[in-house]
Short mmCIF file of C-alpha atoms in Angstrom, two decimals:
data_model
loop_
_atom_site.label_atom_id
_atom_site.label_comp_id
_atom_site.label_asym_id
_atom_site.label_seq_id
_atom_site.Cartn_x
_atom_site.Cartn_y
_atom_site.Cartn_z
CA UNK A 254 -28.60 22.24 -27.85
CA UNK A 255 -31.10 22.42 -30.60
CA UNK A 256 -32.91 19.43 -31.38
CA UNK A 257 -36.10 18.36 -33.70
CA UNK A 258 -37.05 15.35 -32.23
CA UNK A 259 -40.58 16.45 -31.28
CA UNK A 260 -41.36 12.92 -30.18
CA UNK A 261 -39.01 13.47 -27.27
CA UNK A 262 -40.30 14.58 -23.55
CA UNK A 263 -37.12 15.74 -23.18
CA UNK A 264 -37.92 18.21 -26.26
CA UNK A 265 -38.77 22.01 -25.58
CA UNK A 266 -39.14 24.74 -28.32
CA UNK A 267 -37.10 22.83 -30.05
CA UNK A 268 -34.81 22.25 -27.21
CA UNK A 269 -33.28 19.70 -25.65
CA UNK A 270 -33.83 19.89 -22.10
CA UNK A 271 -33.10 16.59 -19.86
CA UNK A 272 -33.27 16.82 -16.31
CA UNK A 273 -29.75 15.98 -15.62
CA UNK A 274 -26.22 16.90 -17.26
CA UNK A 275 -25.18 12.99 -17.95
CA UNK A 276 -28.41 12.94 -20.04
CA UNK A 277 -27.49 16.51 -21.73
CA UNK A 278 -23.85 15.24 -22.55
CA UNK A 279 -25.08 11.91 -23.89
CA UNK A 280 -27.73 13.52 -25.97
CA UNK A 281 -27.54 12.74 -29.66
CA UNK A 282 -29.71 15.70 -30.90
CA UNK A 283 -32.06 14.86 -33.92
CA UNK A 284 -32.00 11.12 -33.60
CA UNK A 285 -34.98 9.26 -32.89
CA UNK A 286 -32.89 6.24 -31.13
CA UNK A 287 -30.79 9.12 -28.65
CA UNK A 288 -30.04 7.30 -25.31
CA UNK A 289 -31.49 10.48 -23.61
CA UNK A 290 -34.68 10.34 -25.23
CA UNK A 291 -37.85 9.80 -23.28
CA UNK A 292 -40.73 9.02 -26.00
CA UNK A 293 -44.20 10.08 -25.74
CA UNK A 294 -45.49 7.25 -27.94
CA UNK A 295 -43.66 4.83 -25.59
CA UNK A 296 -45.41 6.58 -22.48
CA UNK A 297 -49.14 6.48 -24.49
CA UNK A 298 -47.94 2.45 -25.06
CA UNK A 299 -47.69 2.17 -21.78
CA UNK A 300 -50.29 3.61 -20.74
CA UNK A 301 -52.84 1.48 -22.71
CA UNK A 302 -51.52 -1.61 -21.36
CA UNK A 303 -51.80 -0.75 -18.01
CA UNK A 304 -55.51 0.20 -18.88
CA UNK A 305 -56.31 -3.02 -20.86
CA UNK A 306 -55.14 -4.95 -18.18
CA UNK A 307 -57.30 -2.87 -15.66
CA UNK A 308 -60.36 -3.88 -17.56
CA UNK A 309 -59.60 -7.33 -17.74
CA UNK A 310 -58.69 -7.65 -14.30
CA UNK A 311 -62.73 -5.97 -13.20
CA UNK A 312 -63.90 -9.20 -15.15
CA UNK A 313 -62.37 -12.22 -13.07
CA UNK A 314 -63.86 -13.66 -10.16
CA UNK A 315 -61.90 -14.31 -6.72
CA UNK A 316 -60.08 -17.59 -7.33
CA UNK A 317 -59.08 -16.27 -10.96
CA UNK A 318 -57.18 -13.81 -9.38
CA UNK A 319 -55.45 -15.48 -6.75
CA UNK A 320 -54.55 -17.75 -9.61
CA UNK A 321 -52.91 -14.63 -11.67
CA UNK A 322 -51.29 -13.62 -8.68
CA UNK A 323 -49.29 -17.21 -8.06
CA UNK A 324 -48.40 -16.97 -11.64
CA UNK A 325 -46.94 -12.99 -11.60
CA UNK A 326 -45.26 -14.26 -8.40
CA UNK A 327 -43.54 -17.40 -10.27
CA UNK A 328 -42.42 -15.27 -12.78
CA UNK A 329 -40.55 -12.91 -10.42
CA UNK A 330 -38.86 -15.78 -8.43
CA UNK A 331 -37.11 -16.78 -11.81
#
């Protein structure tokens, strides 16, 4: 189906192209919000956080850390 939403990953020659047929037949082509949609903004996002965190994580000493790690694992126990 033809689509413009270039900021897609789904998005080829201005395609869709999903990797499955429940995301093809819930596509909503030309809509930024379709529930198929996989955004490449969203991705670069992501990938910034995980790199600021990195960084930050270089700078702490041992006990800091263990200290982050109690805390990540409280927060999954809720």
């Amino acid at each position: 189906m033809n689509c413009n939403n270039t900021y897609c990953l789904w998005n080829a020659f201005e395609q869709c192209c999903p990797e499955s047929e429940e995301l093809h037949n819930a596509a909503i082509p030309n809509t930024l919000d379709c529930p198929s949609a996989m955004r490449a903004d969203h991705q670069e996002a992501m990938c910034q956080i995980i790199n600021e965190v990195d960084e930050m994580m270089y700078g702490r000493n041992f006990g800091e850390l263990i200290d982050i790690h109690k805390f990540v694992r409280g927060q999954r126990d809720v």
